[in-house]
Coordinates of C-alpha atoms and ligand atoms in Angstrom, one line a residue:
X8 CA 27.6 -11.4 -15.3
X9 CA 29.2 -8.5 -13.2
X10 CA 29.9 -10.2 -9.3
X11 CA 30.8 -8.2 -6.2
X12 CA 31.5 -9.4 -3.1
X13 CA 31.0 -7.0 0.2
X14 CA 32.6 -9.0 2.9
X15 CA 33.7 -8.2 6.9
X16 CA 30.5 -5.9 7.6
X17 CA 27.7 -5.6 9.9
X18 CA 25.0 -7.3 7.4
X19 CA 21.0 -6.3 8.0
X20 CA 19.6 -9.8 7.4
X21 CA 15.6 -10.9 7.5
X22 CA 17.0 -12.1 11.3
X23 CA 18.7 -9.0 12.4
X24 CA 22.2 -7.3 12.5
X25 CA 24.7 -10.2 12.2
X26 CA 28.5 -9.5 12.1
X27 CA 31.1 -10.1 10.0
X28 CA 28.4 -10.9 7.5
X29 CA 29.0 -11.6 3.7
X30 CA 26.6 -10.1 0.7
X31 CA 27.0 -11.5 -2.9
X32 CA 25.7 -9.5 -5.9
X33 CA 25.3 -11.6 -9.5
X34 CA 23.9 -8.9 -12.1
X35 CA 21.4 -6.3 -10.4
X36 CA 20.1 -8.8 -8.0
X37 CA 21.7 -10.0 -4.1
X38 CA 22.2 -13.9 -4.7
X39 CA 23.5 -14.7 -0.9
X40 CA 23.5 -12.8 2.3
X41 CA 25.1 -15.2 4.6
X42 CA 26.9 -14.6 8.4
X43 CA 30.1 -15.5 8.8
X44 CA 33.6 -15.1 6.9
X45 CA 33.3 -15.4 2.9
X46 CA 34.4 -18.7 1.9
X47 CA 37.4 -18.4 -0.4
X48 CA 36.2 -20.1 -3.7
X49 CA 33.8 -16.9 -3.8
X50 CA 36.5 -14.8 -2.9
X51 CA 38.5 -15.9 -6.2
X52 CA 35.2 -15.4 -8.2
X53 CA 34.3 -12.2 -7.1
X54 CA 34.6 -9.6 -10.0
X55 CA 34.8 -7.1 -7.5
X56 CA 35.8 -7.7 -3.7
X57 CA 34.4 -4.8 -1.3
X58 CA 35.7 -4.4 2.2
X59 CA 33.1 -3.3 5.0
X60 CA 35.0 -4.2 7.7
X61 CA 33.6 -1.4 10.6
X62 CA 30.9 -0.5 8.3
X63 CA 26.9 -1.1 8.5
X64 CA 25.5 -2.6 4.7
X65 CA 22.4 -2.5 4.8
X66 CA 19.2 -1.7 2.2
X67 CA 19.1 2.0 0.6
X68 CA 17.6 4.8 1.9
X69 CA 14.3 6.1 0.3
X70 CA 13.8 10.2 0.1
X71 CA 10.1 9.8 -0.2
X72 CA 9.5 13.7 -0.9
X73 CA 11.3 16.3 -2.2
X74 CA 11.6 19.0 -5.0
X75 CA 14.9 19.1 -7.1
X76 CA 13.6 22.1 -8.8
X77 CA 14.4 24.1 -5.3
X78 CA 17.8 22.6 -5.0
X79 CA 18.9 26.4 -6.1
X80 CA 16.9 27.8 -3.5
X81 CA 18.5 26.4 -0.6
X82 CA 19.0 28.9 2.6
X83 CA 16.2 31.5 1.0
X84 CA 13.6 31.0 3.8
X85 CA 14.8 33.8 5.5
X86 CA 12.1 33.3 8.4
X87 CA 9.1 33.3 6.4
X88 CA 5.6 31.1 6.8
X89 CA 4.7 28.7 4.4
X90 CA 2.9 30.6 2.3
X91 CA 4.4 34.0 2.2
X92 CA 7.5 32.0 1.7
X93 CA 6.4 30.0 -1.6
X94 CA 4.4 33.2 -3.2
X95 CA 7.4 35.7 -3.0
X96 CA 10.5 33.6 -3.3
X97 CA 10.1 29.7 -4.9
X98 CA 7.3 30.3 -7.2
X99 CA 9.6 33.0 -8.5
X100 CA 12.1 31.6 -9.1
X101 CA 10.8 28.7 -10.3
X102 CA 9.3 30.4 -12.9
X103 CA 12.7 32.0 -14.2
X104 CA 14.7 28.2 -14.4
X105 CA 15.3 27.3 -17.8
X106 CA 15.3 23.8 -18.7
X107 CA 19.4 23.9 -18.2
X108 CA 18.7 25.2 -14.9
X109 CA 16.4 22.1 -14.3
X110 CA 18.5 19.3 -15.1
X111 CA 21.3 21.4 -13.0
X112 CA 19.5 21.1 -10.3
X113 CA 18.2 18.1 -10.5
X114 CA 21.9 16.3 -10.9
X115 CA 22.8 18.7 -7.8
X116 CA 19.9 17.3 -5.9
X117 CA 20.4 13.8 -6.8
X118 CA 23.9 13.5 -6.3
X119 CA 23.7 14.8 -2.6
X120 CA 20.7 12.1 -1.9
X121 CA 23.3 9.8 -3.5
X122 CA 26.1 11.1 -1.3
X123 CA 24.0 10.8 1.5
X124 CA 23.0 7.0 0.7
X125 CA 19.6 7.2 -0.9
X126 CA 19.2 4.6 -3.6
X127 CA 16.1 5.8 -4.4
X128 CA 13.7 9.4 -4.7
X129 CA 10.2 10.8 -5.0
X130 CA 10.7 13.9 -6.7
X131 CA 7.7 16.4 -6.8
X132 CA 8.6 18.1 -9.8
X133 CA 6.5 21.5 -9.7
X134 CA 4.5 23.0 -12.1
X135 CA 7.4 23.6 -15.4
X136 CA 6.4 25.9 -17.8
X137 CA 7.0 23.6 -20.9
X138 CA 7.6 19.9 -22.0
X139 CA 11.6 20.7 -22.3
X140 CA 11.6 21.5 -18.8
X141 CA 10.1 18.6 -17.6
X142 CA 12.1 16.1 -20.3
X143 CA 15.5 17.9 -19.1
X144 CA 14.2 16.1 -15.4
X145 CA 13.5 13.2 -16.5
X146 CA 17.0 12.7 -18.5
X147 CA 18.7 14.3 -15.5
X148 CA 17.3 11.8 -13.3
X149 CA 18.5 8.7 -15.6
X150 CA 22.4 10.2 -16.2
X151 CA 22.8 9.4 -12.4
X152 CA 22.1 6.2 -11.6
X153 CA 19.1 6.1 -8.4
X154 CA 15.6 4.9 -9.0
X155 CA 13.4 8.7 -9.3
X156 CA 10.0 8.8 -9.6
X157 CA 9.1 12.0 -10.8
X158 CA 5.4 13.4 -9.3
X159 CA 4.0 15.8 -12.2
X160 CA 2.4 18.3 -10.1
X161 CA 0.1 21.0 -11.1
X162 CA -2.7 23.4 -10.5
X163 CA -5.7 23.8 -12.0
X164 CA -6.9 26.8 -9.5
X165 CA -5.5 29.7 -8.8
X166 CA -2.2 32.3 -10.3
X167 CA -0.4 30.0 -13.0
X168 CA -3.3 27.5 -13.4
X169 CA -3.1 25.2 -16.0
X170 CA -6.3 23.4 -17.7
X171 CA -7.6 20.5 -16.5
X172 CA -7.1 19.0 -20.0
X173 CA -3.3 20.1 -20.6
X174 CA -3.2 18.6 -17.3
X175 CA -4.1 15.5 -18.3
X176 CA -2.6 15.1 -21.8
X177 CA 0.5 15.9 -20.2
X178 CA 0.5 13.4 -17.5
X179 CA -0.2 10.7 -20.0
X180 CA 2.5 12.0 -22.7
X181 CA 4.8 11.5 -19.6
X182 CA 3.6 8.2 -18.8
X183 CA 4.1 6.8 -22.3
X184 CA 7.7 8.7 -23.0
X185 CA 9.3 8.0 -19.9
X186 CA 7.5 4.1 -19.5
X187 CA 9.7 0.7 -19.3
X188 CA 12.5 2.1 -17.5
X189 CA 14.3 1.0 -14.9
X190 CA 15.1 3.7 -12.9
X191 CA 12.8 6.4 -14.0
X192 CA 9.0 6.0 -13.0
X193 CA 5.9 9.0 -13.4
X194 CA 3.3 9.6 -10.8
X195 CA 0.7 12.1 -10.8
X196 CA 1.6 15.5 -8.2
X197 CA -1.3 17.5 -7.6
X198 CA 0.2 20.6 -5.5
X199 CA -2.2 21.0 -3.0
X200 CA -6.0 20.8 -2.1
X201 CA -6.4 24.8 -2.4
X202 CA -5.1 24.8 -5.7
X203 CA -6.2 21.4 -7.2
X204 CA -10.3 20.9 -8.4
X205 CA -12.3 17.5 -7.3
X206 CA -13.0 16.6 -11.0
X207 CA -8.9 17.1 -11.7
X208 CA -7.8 15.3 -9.4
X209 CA -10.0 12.2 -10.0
X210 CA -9.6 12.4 -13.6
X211 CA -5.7 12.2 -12.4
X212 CA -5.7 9.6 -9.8
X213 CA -7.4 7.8 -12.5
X214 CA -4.7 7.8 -15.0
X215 CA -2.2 7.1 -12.4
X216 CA -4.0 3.9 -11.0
X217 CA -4.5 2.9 -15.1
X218 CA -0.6 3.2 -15.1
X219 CA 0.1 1.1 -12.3
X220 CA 1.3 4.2 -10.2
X221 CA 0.0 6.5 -7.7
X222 CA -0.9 10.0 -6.8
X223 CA 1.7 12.4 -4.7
X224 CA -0.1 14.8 -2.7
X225 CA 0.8 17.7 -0.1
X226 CA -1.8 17.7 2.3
X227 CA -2.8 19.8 5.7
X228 CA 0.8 20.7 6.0
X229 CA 0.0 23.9 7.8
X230 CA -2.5 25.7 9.9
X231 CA -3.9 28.3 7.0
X232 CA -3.9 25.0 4.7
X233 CA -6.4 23.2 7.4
X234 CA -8.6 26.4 7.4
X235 CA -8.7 27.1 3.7
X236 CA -10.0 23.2 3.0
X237 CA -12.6 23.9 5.8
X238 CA -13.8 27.9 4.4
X239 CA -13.7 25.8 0.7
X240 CA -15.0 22.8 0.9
X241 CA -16.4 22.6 4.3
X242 CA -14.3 19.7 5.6
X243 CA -11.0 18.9 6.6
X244 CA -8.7 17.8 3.9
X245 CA -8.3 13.9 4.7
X246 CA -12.1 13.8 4.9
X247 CA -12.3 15.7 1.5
X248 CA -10.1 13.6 0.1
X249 CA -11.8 10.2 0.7
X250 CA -15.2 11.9 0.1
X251 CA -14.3 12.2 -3.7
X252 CA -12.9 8.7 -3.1
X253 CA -9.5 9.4 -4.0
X254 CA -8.1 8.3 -0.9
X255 CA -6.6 4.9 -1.4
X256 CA -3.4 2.5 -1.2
X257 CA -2.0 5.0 -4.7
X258 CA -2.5 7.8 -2.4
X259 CA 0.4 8.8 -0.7
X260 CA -1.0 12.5 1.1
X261 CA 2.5 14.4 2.0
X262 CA 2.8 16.0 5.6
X263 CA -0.6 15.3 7.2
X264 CA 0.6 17.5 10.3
X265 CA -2.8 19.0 10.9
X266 CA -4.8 15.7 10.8
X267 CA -7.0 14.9 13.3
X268 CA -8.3 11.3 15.2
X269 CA -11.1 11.0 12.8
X270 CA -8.5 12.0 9.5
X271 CA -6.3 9.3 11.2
X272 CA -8.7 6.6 11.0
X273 CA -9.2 7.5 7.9
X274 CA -5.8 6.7 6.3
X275 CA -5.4 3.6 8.4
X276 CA -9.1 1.9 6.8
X277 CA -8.1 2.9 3.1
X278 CA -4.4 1.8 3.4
X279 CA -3.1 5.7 2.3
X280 CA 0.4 6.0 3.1
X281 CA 1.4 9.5 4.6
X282 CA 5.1 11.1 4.1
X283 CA 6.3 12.6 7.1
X284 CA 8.7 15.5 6.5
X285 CA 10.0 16.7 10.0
X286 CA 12.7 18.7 9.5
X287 CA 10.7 20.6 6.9
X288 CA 7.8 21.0 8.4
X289 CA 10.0 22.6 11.8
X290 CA 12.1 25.1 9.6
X291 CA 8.8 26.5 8.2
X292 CA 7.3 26.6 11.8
X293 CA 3.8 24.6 10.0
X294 CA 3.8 22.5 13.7
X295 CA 4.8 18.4 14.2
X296 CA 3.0 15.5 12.9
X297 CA 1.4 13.3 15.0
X298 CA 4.1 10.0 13.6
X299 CA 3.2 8.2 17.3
X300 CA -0.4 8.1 16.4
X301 CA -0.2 7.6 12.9
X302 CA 2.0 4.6 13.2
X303 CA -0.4 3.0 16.2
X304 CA -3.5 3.1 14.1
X305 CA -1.4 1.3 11.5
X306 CA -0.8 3.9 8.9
X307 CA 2.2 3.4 6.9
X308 CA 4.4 5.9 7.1
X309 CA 7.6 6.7 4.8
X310 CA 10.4 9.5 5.7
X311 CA 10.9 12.1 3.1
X312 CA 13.5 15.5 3.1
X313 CA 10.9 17.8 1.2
X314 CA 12.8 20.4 -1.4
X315 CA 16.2 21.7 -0.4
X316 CA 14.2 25.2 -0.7
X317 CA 12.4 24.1 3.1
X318 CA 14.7 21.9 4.3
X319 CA 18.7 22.8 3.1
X320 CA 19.5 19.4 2.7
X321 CA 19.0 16.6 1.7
X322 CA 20.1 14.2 4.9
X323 CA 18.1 11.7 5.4
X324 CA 19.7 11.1 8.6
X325 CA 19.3 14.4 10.1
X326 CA 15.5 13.6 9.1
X327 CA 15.6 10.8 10.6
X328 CA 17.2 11.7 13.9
X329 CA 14.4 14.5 13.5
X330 CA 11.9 12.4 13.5
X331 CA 12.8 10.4 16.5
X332 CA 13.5 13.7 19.0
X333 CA 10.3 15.5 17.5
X334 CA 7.6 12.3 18.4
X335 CA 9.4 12.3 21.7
X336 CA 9.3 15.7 22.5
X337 CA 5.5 15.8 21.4
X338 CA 4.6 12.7 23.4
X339 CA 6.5 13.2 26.3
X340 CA 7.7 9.3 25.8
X341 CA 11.2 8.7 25.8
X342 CA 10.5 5.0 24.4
X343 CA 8.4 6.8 21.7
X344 CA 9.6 5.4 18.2
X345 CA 12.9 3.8 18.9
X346 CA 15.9 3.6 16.5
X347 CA 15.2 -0.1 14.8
X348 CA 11.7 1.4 14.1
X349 CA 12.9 4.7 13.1
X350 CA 15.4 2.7 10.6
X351 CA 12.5 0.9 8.9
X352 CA 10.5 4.1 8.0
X353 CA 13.7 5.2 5.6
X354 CA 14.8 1.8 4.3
X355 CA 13.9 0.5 0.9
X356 CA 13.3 -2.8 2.6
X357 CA 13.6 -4.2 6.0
X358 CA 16.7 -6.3 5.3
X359 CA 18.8 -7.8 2.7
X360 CA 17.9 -10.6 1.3
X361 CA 18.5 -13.2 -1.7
X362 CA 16.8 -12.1 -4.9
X363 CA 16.2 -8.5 -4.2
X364 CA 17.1 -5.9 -6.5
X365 CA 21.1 -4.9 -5.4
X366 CA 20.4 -1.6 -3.9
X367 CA 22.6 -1.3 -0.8
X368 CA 25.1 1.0 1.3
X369 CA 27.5 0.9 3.6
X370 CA 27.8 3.5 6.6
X371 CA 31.0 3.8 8.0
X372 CA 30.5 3.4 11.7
X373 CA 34.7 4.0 12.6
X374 CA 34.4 7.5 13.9
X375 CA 34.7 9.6 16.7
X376 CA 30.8 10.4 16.6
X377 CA 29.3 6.9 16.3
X378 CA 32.5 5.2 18.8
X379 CA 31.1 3.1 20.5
X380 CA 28.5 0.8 18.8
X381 CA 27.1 -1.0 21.5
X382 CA 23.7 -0.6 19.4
X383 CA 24.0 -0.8 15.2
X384 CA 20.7 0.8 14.8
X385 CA 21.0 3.5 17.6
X386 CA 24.3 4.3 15.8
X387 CA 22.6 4.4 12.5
X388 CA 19.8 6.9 13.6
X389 CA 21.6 8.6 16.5
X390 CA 24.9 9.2 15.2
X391 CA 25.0 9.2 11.6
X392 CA 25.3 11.9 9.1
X393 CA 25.4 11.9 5.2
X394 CA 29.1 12.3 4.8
X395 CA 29.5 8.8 6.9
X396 CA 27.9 7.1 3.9
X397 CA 30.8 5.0 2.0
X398 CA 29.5 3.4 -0.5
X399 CA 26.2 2.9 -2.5
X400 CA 25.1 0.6 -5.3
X401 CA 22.0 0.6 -7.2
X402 CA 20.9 -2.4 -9.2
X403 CA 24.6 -4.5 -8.9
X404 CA 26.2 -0.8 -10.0
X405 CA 28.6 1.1 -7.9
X406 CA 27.5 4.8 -8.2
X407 CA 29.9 5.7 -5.1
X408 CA 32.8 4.0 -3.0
X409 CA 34.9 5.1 -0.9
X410 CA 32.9 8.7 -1.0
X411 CA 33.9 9.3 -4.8
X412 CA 30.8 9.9 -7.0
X413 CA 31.6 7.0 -9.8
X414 CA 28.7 8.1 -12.2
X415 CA 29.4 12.0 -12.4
X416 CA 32.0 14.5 -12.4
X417 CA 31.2 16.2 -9.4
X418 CA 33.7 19.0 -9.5
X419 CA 32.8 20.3 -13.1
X420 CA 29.3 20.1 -11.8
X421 CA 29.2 22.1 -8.6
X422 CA 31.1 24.8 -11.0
X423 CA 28.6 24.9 -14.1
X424 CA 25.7 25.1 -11.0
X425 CA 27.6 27.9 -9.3
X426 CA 27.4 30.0 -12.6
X427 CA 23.8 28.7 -13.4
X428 CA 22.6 30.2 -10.0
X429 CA 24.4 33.6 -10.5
X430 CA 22.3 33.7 -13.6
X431 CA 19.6 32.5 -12.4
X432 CA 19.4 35.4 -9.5
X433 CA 19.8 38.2 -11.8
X434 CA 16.8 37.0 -14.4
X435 CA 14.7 36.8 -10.8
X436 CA 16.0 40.3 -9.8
X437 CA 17.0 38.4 -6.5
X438 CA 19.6 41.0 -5.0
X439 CA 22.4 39.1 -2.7
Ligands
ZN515 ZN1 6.8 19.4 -0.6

């Protein structure tokens, strides 16, 4: 079985930073995460001996929302609100990608979450216009190496509907092609409670939860989202949500920026988890999550990027970082959300430990911007960008070190995109 041996680094353990630490990987699993020196007769084992002397090593990052279908539509916002923004631009252009354009995309959006150290993704995959599209996804998502969920959305309301039962048939065809696999998962992606019917969405959530999955939702990210759940259904979304009892643990309800104490209390009693997207939800001006008191009423809360289309990468860091200023600046509490906390809502796990799947990274933390580290995880969430990111392995396999991209030519794929995307703007009649 394939070894490695990262030795010399600053180790996240189940009891905290320690440093120099030692992490042996046997197969796709971490056998031993030890302080201390490496003792030489693992040393001479090792298949593969990997210095991170100055560097953090510590679990992946998760990108718990984002669209890879809008990884062409990057710097298009051009100052618009939400919704003029996705009815005259992305849903435009999304519905001129071909299926080439898809897995394009998709490998573009992937490899910079790989670049910048996530191991693994939540991709909202909107509404694609036939099975091909989807299936070019889905086999983009396995060629490069990170553990992808893809979230079927749809619509069954509204321009571009789809039927409730192609809808459905769909979302199980998904679930039995793409099922058994390692590093490619389904969930179901209803778009939003103004386009999505009660009955469709249960009938959804149902196959989901039958899967062993969950539902992906974006809910009461803006102002106008708030007051159309209120003129349609007469409540606010969170509250409409559990009132057709799909609000649950397999929930996970995107944005919740316009949520209010009673919506709060909500997601804390049924266990939903809410993404919080900060950097996204700034750019498009939709307001700031309350992440203090979502995390004091013991919601869990996970970090996502959104789509490159509302947020023009795909840094975890920066969202991070983002995260941190925004709850401060909205609670007027400098101690608000500090860095080791901050960490922990964008790690797979809390620490490395023996028996875990080998999904790891290591930050280089020997640079002007993070010198000195009298704090790891201030350095981590303060001072980090993408591009310190060194090296990440997913399940024992090395998909970057030393900043080279191991399981893609990156080169000949930022070229075929480049011509994709001049394509691509002249089927949308998108003038530069
Ligand atoms: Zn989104």
């Amino acid at each position: 079985m394939h070894t490695i041996l990262i030795e010399n680094g600053t180790v996240l353990t189940a009891e905290g930073w320690t440093d120099p630490g030692y992490v042996w990987i046997n197969g796709d699993r971490i056998t031993a995460v030890q302080p201390g020196k490496a003792p030489p007769d693992l040393r001479a084992q090792a298949g593969e001996l990997i210095s991170a002397q100055h560097c953090a090593v510590l679990p992946g990052l998760v990108n718990a929302h984002t669209h890879l279908s809008q990884t062409f539509m990057r710097g298009l916002a051009g100052g618009r609100p939400l919704l003029p923004w996705l009815k005259e631009l992305i849903w435009p252009l999304q519905g001129a990608l071909s299926p080439e354009d898809l897995r394009l995309s998709t490998l573009l959006g992937l490899v910079e979450n790989l670049t910048c150290g996530v191991t693994r993704v939540v991709n909202h995959h909107k509404v694609a216009p036939t099975h091909a599209h989807t299936d070019a996804v889905c086999e983009a998502s396995l060629s490069v190496g990170l553990r992808v969920t893809l979230a079927r959305s749809w619509t069954d309301l509204g321009t571009n509907a789809e039927s409730p039962d192609l809808v459905t048939s769909d979302l199980r065809r998904l679930f039995a092609q793409w099922r058994d696999l390692d590093r490619l998962t389904i969930a179901n992606g209803p778009l939003a409670l103004w386009r999505c019917s009660a009955s469709t969405l249960q009938r959804t959530h149902e196959i989901a939860q039958k899967n062993g999955s969950f539902t992906h939702f974006h809910v009461s990210e803006s102002q106008d989202e708030l007051n159309m759940s209120l003129d349609l259904t007469g409540l606010r979304p969170v509250t409409w949500l559990d009132s057709i009892e799909v609000l649950g643990p397999s929930t996970q309800v995107v944005h919740a920026v316009w949520v209010d104490e009673e919506e709060i209390g909500l997601l804390a009693q049924a266990g939903a988890p809410v993404i919080h997207c900060p950097v996204s939800n700034a750019i498009l001006g939709s307001g700031i999550a309350p992440l203090a008191e979502l995390l004091s009423q013991g919601v869990s809360v996970r970090l996502g990027t959104d789509g490159p289309a509302s947020n023009d990468t795909q840094d975890m860091w920066e969202t991070i970082k983002t995260a941190v200023n925004l709850t401060r600046a909205r609670t007027l509490d400098a101690t608000a959300l500090p860095p080791p906390a901050a960490l922990r809502l964008a790690i797979d796990k809390n620490a490395l430990s023996p028996d875990c799947p080998a999904d790891l990274i290591l930050v280089n933390l020997n640079h002007p911007r993070a010198m000195p580290v009298h704090d790891v995880d201030s350095a981590l969430v303060l001072s980090t960008h993408g591009g310190d990111v060194d090296t990440v392995i997913v399940g024992g396999q090395i998909l970057m070190r030393n900043r080279r991209v191991l399981s893609l030519d990156v080169p000949t794929l930022l070229e075929q995109c480049r011509h994709a995307v001049k394509n691509l703007r002249q089927r949308a009649d998108i003038v530069a």
